mmCIF file of N, CA, C and O in Angstrom:
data_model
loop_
_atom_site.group_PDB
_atom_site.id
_atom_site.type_symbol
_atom_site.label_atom_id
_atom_site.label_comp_id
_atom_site.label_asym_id
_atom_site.label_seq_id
_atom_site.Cartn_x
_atom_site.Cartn_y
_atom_site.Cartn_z
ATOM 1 N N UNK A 488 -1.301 -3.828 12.398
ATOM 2 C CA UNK A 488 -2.149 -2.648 12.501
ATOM 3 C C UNK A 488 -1.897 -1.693 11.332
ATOM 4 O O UNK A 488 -2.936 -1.177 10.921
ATOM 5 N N UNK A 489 -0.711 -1.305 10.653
ATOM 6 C CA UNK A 489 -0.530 -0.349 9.913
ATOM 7 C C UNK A 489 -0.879 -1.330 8.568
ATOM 8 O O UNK A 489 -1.038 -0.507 7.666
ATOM 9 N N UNK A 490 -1.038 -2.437 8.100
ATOM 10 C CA UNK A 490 -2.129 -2.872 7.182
ATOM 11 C C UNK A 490 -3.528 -2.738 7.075
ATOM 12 O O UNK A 490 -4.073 -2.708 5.972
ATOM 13 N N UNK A 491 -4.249 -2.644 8.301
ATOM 14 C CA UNK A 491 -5.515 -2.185 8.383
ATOM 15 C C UNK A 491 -5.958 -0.875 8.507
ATOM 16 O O UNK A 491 -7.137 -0.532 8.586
ATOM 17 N N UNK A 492 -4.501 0.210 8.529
ATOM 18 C CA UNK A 492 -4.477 1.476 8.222
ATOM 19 C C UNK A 492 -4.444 1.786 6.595
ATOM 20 O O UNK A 492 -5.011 2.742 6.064
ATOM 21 N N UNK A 493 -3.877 1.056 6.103
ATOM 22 C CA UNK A 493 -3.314 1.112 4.645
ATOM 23 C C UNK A 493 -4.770 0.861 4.064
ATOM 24 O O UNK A 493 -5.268 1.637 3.248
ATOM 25 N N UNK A 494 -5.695 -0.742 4.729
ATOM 26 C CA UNK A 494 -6.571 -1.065 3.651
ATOM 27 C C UNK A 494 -7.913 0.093 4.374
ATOM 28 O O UNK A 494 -8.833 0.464 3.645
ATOM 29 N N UNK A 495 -7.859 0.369 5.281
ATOM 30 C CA UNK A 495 -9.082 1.868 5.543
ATOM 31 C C UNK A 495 -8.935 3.189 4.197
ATOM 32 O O UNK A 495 -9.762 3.797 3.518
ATOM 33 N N UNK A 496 -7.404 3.193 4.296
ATOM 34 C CA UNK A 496 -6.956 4.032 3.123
ATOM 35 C C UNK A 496 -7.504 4.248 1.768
ATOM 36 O O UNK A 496 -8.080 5.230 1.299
ATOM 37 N N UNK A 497 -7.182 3.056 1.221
ATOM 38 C CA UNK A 497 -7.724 2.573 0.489
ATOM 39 C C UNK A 497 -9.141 1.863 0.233
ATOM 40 O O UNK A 497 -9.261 1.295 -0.852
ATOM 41 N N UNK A 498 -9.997 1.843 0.933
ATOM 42 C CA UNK A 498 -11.162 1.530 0.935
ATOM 43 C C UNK A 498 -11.907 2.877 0.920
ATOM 44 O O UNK A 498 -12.515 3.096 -0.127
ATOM 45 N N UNK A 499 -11.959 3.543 1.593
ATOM 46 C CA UNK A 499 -12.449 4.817 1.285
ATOM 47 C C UNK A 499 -12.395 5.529 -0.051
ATOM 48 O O UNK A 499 -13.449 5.826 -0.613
ATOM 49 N N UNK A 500 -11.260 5.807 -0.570
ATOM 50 C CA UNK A 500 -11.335 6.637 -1.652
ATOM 51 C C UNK A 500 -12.037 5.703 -2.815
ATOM 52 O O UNK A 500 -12.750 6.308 -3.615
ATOM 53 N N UNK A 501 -11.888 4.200 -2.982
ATOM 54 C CA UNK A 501 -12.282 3.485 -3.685
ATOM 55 C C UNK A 501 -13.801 3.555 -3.826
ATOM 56 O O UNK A 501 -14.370 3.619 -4.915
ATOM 57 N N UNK A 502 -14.454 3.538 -2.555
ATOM 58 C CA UNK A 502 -15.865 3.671 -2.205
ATOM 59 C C UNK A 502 -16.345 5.169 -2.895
ATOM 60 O O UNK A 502 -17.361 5.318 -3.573
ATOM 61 N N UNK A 503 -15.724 5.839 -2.679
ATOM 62 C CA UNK A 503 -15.655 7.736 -3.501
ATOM 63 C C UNK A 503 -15.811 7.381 -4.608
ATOM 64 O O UNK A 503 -16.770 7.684 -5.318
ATOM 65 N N UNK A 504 -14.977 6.756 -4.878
ATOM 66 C CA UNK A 504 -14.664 6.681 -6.820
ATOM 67 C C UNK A 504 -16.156 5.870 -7.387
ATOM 68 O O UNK A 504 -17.037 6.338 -8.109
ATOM 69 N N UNK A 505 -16.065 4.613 -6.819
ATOM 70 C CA UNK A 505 -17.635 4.105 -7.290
ATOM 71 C C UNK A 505 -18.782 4.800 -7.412
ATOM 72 O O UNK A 505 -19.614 4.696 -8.313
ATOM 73 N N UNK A 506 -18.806 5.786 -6.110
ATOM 74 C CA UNK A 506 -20.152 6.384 -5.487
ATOM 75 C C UNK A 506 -19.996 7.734 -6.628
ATOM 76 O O UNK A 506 -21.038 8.304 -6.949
ATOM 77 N N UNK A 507 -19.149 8.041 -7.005
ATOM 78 C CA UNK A 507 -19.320 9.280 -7.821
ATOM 79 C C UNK A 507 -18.948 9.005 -9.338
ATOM 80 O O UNK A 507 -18.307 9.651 -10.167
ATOM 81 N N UNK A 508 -19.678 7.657 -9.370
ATOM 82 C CA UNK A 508 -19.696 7.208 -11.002
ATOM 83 C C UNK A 508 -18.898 6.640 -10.999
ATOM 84 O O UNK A 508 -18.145 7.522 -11.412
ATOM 85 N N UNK A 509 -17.955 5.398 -10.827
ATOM 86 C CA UNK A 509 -17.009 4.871 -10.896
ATOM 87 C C UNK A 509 -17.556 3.299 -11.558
ATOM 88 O O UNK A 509 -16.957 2.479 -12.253
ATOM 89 N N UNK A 510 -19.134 3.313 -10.927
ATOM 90 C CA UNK A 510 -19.731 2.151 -10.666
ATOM 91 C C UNK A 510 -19.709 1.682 -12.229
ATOM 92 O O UNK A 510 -19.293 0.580 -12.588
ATOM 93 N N UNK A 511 -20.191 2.628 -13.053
ATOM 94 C CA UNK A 511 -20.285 2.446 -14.853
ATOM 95 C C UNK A 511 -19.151 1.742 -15.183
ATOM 96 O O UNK A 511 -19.344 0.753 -15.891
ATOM 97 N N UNK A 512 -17.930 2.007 -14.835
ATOM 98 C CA UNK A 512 -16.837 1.041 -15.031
ATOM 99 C C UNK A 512 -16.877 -0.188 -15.111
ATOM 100 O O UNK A 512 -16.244 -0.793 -15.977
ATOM 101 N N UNK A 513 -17.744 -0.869 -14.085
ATOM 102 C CA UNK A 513 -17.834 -2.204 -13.258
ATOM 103 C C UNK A 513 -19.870 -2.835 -13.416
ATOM 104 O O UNK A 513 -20.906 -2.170 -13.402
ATOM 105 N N UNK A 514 -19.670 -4.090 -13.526
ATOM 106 C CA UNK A 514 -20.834 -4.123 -13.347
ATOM 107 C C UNK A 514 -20.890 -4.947 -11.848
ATOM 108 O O UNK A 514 -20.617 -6.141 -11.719
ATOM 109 N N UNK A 515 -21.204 -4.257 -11.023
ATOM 110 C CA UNK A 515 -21.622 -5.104 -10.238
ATOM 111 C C UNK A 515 -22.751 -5.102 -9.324
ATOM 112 O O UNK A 515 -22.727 -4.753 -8.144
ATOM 113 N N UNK A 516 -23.721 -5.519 -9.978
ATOM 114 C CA UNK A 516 -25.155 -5.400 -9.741
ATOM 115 C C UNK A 516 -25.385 -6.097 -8.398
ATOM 116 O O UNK A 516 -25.951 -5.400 -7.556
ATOM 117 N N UNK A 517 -25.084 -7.227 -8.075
ATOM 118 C CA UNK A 517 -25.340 -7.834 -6.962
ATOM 119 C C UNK A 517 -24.805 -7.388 -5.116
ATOM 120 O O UNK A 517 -25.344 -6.968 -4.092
ATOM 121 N N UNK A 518 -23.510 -7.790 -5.561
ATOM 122 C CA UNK A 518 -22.870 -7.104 -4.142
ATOM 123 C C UNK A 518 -21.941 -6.553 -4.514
ATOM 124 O O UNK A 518 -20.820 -7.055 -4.599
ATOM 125 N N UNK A 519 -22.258 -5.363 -4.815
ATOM 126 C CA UNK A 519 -21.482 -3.783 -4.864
ATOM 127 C C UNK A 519 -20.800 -3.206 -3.936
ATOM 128 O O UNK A 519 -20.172 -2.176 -4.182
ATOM 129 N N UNK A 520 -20.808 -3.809 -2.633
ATOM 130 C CA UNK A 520 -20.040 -3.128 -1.207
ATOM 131 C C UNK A 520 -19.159 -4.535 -1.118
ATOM 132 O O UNK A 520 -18.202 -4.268 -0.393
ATOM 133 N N UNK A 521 -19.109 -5.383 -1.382
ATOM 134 C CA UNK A 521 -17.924 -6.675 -1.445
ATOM 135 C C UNK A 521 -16.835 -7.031 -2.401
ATOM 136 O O UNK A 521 -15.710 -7.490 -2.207
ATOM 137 N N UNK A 522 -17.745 -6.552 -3.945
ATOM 138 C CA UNK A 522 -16.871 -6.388 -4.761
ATOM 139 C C UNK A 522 -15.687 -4.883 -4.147
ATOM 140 O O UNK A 522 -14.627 -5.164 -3.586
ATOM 141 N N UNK A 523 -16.074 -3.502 -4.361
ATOM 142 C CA UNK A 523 -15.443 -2.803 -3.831
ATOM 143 C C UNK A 523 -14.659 -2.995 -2.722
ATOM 144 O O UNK A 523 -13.508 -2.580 -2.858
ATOM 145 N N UNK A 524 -14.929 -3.499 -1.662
ATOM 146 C CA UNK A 524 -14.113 -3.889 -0.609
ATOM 147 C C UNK A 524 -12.727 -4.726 -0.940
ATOM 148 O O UNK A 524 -11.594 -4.520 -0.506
ATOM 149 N N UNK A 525 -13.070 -5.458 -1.602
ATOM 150 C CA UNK A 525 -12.083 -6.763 -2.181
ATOM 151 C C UNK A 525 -11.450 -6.073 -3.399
ATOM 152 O O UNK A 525 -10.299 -6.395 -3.692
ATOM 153 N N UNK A 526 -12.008 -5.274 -4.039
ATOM 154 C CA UNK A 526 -10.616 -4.207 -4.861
ATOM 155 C C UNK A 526 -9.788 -3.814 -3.796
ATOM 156 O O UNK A 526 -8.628 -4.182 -3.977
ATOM 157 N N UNK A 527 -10.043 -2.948 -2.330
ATOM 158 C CA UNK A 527 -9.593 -1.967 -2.133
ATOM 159 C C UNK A 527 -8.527 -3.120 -1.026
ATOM 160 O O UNK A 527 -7.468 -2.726 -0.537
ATOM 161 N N UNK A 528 -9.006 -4.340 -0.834
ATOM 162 C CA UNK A 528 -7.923 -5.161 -0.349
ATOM 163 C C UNK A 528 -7.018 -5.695 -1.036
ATOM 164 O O UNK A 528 -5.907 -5.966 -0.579
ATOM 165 N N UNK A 529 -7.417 -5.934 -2.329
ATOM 166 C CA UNK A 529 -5.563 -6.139 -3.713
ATOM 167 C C UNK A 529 -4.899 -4.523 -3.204
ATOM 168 O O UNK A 529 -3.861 -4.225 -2.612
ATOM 169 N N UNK A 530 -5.689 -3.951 -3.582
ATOM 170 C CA UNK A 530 -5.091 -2.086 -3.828
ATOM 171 C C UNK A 530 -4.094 -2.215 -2.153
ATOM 172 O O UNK A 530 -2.965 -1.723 -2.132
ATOM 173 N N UNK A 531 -4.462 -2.659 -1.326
ATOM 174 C CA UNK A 531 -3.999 -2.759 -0.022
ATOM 175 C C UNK A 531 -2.403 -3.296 0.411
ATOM 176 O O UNK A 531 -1.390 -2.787 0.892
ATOM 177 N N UNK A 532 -2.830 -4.597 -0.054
ATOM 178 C CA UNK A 532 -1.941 -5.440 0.049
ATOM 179 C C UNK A 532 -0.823 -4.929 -1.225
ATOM 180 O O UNK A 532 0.389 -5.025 -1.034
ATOM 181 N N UNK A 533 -1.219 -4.543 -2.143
ATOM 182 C CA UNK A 533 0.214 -3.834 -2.675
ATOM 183 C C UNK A 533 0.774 -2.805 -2.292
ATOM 184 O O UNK A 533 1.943 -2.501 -2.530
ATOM 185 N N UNK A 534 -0.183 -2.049 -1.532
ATOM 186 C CA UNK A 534 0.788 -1.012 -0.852
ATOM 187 C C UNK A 534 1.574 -1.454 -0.046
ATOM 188 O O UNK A 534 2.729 -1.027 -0.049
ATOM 189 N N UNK A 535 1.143 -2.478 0.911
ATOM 190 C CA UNK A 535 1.741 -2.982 1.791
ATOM 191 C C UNK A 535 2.777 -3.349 1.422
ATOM 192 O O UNK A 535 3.722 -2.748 1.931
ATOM 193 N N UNK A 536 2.964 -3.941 0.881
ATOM 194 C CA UNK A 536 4.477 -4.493 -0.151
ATOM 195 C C UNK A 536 5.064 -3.637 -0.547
ATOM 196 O O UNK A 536 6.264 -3.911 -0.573
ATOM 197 N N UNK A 537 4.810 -2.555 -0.938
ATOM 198 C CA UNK A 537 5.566 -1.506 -1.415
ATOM 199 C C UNK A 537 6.249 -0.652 -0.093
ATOM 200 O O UNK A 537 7.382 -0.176 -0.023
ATOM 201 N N UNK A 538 5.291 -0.633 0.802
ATOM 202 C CA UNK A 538 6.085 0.115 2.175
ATOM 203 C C UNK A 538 6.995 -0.786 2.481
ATOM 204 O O UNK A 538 8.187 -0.477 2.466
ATOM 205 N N UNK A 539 6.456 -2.406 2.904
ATOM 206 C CA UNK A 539 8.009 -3.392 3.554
ATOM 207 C C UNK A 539 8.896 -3.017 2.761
ATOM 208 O O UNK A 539 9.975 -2.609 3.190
ATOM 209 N N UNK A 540 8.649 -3.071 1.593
ATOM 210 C CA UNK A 540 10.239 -2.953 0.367
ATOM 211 C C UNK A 540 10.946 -1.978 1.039
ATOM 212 O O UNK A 540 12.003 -2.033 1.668
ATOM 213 N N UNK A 541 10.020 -0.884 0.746
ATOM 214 C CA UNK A 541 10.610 0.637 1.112
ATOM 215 C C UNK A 541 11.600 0.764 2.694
ATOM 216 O O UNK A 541 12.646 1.353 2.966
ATOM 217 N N UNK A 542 10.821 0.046 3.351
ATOM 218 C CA UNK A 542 11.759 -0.244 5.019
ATOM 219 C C UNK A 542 12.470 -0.920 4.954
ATOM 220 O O UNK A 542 13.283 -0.817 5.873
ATOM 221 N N UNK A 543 12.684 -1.763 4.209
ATOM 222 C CA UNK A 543 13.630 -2.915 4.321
ATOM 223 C C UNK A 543 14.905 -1.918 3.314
ATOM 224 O O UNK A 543 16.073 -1.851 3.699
ATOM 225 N N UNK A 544 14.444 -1.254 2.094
ATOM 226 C CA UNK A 544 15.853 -0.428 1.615
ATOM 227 C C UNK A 544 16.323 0.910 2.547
ATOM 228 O O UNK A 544 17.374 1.550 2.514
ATOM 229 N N UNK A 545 15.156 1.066 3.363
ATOM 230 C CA UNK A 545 16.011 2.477 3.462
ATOM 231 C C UNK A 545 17.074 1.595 5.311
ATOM 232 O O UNK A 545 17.995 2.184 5.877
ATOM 233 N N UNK A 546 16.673 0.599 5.629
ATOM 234 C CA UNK A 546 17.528 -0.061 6.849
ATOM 235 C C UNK A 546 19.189 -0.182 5.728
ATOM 236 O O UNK A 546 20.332 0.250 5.581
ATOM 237 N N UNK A 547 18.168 -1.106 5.210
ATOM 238 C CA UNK A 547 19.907 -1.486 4.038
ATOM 239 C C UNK A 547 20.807 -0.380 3.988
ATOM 240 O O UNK A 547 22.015 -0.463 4.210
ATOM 241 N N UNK A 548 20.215 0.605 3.705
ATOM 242 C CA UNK A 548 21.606 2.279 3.142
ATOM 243 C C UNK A 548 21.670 2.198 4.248
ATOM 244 O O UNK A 548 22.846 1.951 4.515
ATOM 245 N N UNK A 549 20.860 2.279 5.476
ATOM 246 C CA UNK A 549 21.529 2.950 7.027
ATOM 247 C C UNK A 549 22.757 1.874 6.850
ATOM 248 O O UNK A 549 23.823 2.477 6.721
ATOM 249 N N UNK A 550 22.855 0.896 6.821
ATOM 250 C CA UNK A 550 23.938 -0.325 6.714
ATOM 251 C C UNK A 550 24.987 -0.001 6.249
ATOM 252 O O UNK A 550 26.126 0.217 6.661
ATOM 253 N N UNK A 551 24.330 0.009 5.090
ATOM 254 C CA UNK A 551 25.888 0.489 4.290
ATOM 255 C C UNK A 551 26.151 1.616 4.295
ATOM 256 O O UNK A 551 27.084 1.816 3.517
ATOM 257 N N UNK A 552 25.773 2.609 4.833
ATOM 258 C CA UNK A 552 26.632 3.673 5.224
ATOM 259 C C UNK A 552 27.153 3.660 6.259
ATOM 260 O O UNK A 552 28.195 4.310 6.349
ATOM 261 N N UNK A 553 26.637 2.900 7.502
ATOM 262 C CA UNK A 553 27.775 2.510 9.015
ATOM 263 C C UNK A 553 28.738 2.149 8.148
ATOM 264 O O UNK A 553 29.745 2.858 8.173
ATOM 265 N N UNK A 554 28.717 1.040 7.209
ATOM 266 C CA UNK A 554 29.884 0.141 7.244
ATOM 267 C C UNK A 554 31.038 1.276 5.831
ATOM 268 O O UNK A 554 32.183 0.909 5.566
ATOM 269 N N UNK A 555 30.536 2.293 5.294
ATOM 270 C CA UNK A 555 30.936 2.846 4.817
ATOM 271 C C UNK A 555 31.790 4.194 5.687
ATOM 272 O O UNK A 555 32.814 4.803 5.377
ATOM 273 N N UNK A 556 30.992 4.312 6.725
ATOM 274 C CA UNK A 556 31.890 4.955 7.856
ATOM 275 C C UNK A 556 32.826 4.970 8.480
ATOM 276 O O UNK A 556 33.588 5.860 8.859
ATOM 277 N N UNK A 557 32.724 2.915 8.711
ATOM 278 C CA UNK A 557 33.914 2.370 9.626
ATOM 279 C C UNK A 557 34.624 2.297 8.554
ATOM 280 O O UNK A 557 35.783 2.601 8.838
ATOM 281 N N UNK A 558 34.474 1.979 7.173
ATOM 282 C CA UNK A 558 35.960 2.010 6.282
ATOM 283 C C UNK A 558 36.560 3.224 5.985
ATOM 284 O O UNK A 558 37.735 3.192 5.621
ATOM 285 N N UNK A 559 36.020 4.228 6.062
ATOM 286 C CA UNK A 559 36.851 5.673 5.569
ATOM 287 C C UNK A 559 37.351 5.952 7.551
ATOM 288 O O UNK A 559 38.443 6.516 7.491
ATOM 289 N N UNK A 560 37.089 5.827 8.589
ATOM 290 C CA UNK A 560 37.794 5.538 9.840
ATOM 291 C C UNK A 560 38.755 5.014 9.882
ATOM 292 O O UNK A 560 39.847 5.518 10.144
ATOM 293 N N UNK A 561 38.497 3.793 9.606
ATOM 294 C CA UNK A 561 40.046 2.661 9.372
ATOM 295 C C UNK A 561 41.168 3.463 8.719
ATOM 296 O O UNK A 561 42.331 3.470 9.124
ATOM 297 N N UNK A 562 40.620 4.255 7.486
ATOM 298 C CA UNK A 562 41.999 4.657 6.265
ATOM 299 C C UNK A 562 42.290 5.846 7.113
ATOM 300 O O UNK A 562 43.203 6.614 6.807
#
């Protein structure tokens, strides 16, 4: 669910950016709401990756700071 939060995210402002001239960038004469969509799902899926990273380091420090706890305890 919080991927299909991420790619709403990102689909919107993307759709903004086209709709308020963005489109000159791009040619995409044919299907203009698929192409855009399918940007804003790369744009997606890297966020996504960037949040797991982000959860997966900030668990890690909680880690190593327990285990940095129990060693200054021990001494």
């Amino acid at each position: 669910m919080k991927f299909l939060k991420i790619y709403v995210m990102t689909l919107v402002p993307t759709y903004l950016f086209l709709f308020c001239g963005g489109w000159m960038l791009f040619d995409f004469t044919k299907h203009f709401f698929v192409a855009t969509a399918a940007c804003a799902l790369v744009l997606a899926v890297l966020i996504s990756a960037l949040v797991a990273l982000n959860n997966q380091l900030r668990q890690l420090r909680k880690r190593v700071e327990s285990l940095e706890a129990e060693e200054n305890s021990e001494q």
